[in-house]
């Protein structure tokens, strides 16, 4: 199985940056695409970004395109989400997830972390 743990969230002001980390266990992680999602109170879980197992292909949701960057370091079994120019609308719980086939749909991901809170003040 794959276990994922997010970290790096916190309270920041609008315009600040954060880098979230997703640490994984299990050898198969290195062959799994990984996605980042977020969920604000009362809202659906939205797709943010995804990266192929090799890191050669990345995909971004429209809401964060140009501000967020996904990357992975398979040697460290870690996926990152660099978030720049944060806005109050970015406030949410951020999750990383692993899937066997890269996807933008949350339901396609079998493994999920516990989430990390990101709060952006104006």
mmCIF file of C-alpha atoms in Angstrom:
data_model
loop_
_atom_site.group_PDB
_atom_site.id
_atom_site.type_symbol
_atom_site.label_atom_id
_atom_site.label_comp_id
_atom_site.label_asym_id
_atom_site.label_seq_id
_atom_site.Cartn_x
_atom_site.Cartn_y
_atom_site.Cartn_z
ATOM 1 C CA UNK A 1 0.000 0.000 0.000
ATOM 2 C CA UNK A 2 0.904 3.659 -0.294
ATOM 3 C CA UNK A 3 0.820 6.039 2.655
ATOM 4 C CA UNK A 4 0.997 9.791 2.163
ATOM 5 C CA UNK A 5 1.621 12.563 4.685
ATOM 6 C CA UNK A 6 1.296 16.246 3.809
ATOM 7 C CA UNK A 7 3.144 19.023 5.572
ATOM 8 C CA UNK A 8 4.052 22.660 5.092
ATOM 9 C CA UNK A 9 0.698 24.334 5.549
ATOM 10 C CA UNK A 10 0.166 27.327 7.758
ATOM 11 C CA UNK A 11 -1.122 30.862 8.070
ATOM 12 C CA UNK A 12 0.198 33.399 5.580
ATOM 13 C CA UNK A 13 -0.767 36.751 4.151
ATOM 14 C CA UNK A 14 -1.976 37.391 0.632
ATOM 15 C CA UNK A 15 0.942 37.479 -1.764
ATOM 16 C CA UNK A 16 3.078 35.123 0.316
ATOM 17 C CA UNK A 17 4.366 31.733 -0.751
ATOM 18 C CA UNK A 18 4.301 28.251 0.729
ATOM 19 C CA UNK A 19 5.738 24.937 -0.324
ATOM 20 C CA UNK A 20 3.757 21.877 0.619
ATOM 21 C CA UNK A 21 5.381 18.477 0.850
ATOM 22 C CA UNK A 22 3.864 15.051 0.415
ATOM 23 C CA UNK A 23 6.006 12.296 1.858
ATOM 24 C CA UNK A 24 5.191 8.777 0.754
ATOM 25 C CA UNK A 25 5.972 5.260 1.857
ATOM 26 C CA UNK A 26 5.997 2.219 -0.362
ATOM 27 C CA UNK A 27 8.224 1.440 -3.306
ATOM 28 C CA UNK A 28 5.369 1.675 -5.759
ATOM 29 C CA UNK A 29 5.120 5.393 -5.062
ATOM 30 C CA UNK A 30 7.902 5.998 -7.533
ATOM 31 C CA UNK A 31 5.703 4.645 -10.317
ATOM 32 C CA UNK A 32 2.493 6.392 -9.234
ATOM 33 C CA UNK A 33 1.248 9.706 -10.541
ATOM 34 C CA UNK A 34 0.468 12.110 -7.700
ATOM 35 C CA UNK A 35 -2.084 14.868 -7.523
ATOM 36 C CA UNK A 36 -2.760 17.791 -5.235
ATOM 37 C CA UNK A 37 -6.302 18.737 -4.308
ATOM 38 C CA UNK A 38 -7.876 21.194 -1.919
ATOM 39 C CA UNK A 39 -11.180 21.474 -0.160
ATOM 40 C CA UNK A 40 -12.593 24.598 1.431
ATOM 41 C CA UNK A 41 -15.424 24.419 3.968
ATOM 42 C CA UNK A 42 -18.712 23.629 2.291
ATOM 43 C CA UNK A 43 -17.116 23.088 -1.105
ATOM 44 C CA UNK A 44 -16.110 20.151 -3.252
ATOM 45 C CA UNK A 45 -12.601 18.802 -3.382
ATOM 46 C CA UNK A 46 -10.966 20.600 -6.303
ATOM 47 C CA UNK A 47 -8.103 19.511 -8.501
ATOM 48 C CA UNK A 48 -4.959 21.614 -8.325
ATOM 49 C CA UNK A 49 -2.129 19.793 -10.035
ATOM 50 C CA UNK A 50 -0.869 16.360 -11.004
ATOM 51 C CA UNK A 51 2.482 14.929 -11.982
ATOM 52 C CA UNK A 52 3.454 11.723 -13.744
ATOM 53 C CA UNK A 53 5.664 9.119 -12.104
ATOM 54 C CA UNK A 54 8.678 10.345 -14.050
ATOM 55 C CA UNK A 55 7.912 13.987 -13.441
ATOM 56 C CA UNK A 56 7.894 14.564 -17.174
ATOM 57 C CA UNK A 57 4.231 15.498 -17.410
ATOM 58 C CA UNK A 58 2.342 17.975 -15.256
ATOM 59 C CA UNK A 59 -1.214 19.256 -15.251
ATOM 60 C CA UNK A 60 -2.799 22.190 -13.468
ATOM 61 C CA UNK A 61 -6.253 23.334 -12.600
ATOM 62 C CA UNK A 62 -7.375 26.646 -14.028
ATOM 63 C CA UNK A 63 -7.682 28.255 -10.618
ATOM 64 C CA UNK A 64 -3.967 27.929 -9.849
ATOM 65 C CA UNK A 65 -2.351 27.918 -13.264
ATOM 66 C CA UNK A 66 0.655 30.205 -13.287
ATOM 67 C CA UNK A 67 0.894 30.408 -9.491
ATOM 68 C CA UNK A 68 1.375 26.814 -8.335
ATOM 69 C CA UNK A 69 4.054 24.357 -9.414
ATOM 70 C CA UNK A 70 4.091 20.632 -8.763
ATOM 71 C CA UNK A 71 7.307 18.635 -8.673
ATOM 72 C CA UNK A 72 8.573 15.343 -7.327
ATOM 73 C CA UNK A 73 11.783 13.850 -6.048
ATOM 74 C CA UNK A 74 11.435 10.108 -6.283
ATOM 75 C CA UNK A 75 14.743 9.530 -4.518
ATOM 76 C CA UNK A 76 13.213 11.250 -1.496
ATOM 77 C CA UNK A 77 9.763 9.787 -2.132
ATOM 78 C CA UNK A 78 8.346 13.284 -1.915
ATOM 79 C CA UNK A 79 6.062 15.414 -4.065
ATOM 80 C CA UNK A 80 5.966 19.175 -3.658
ATOM 81 C CA UNK A 81 3.500 21.907 -4.389
ATOM 82 C CA UNK A 82 5.066 25.339 -4.605
ATOM 83 C CA UNK A 83 2.378 27.954 -4.094
ATOM 84 C CA UNK A 84 3.155 31.557 -4.973
ATOM 85 C CA UNK A 85 1.118 34.739 -4.773
ATOM 86 C CA UNK A 86 -1.371 33.171 -2.419
ATOM 87 C CA UNK A 87 -4.827 34.657 -2.190
ATOM 88 C CA UNK A 88 -7.529 34.431 0.475
ATOM 89 C CA UNK A 89 -9.486 32.239 -1.932
ATOM 90 C CA UNK A 90 -6.702 29.657 -1.614
ATOM 91 C CA UNK A 91 -7.657 28.985 1.997
ATOM 92 C CA UNK A 92 -8.465 25.294 2.259
ATOM 93 C CA UNK A 93 -7.241 21.928 3.411
ATOM 94 C CA UNK A 94 -4.711 20.659 0.899
ATOM 95 C CA UNK A 95 -4.392 16.968 0.119
ATOM 96 C CA UNK A 96 -2.004 14.897 -1.914
ATOM 97 C CA UNK A 97 -3.114 11.650 -3.474
ATOM 98 C CA UNK A 98 -1.700 8.827 -5.543
ATOM 99 C CA UNK A 99 -3.250 7.072 -8.497
ATOM 100 C CA UNK A 100 -2.282 4.359 -10.957
ATOM 101 C CA UNK A 101 -3.263 6.521 -13.911
ATOM 102 C CA UNK A 102 -2.828 10.270 -13.958
ATOM 103 C CA UNK A 103 -6.127 12.047 -13.545
ATOM 104 C CA UNK A 104 -7.770 15.317 -12.558
ATOM 105 C CA UNK A 105 -10.655 13.544 -10.824
ATOM 106 C CA UNK A 106 -10.504 12.984 -7.095
ATOM 107 C CA UNK A 107 -12.446 9.746 -7.380
ATOM 108 C CA UNK A 108 -9.672 8.249 -9.504
ATOM 109 C CA UNK A 109 -7.175 8.476 -6.652
ATOM 110 C CA UNK A 110 -6.921 5.508 -4.325
ATOM 111 C CA UNK A 111 -4.496 6.829 -1.718
ATOM 112 C CA UNK A 112 -4.828 10.071 0.214
ATOM 113 C CA UNK A 113 -2.953 11.960 2.858
ATOM 114 C CA UNK A 114 -4.582 13.459 5.925
ATOM 115 C CA UNK A 115 -4.432 17.006 4.592
ATOM 116 C CA UNK A 116 -2.671 20.166 5.697
ATOM 117 C CA UNK A 117 -4.403 23.462 6.396
ATOM 118 C CA UNK A 118 -3.487 26.546 4.402
ATOM 119 C CA UNK A 119 -4.985 29.830 5.542
ATOM 120 C CA UNK A 120 -4.385 33.054 3.626
ATOM 121 C CA UNK A 121 -5.339 36.361 5.193
ATOM 122 C CA UNK A 122 -6.004 39.501 3.189
#
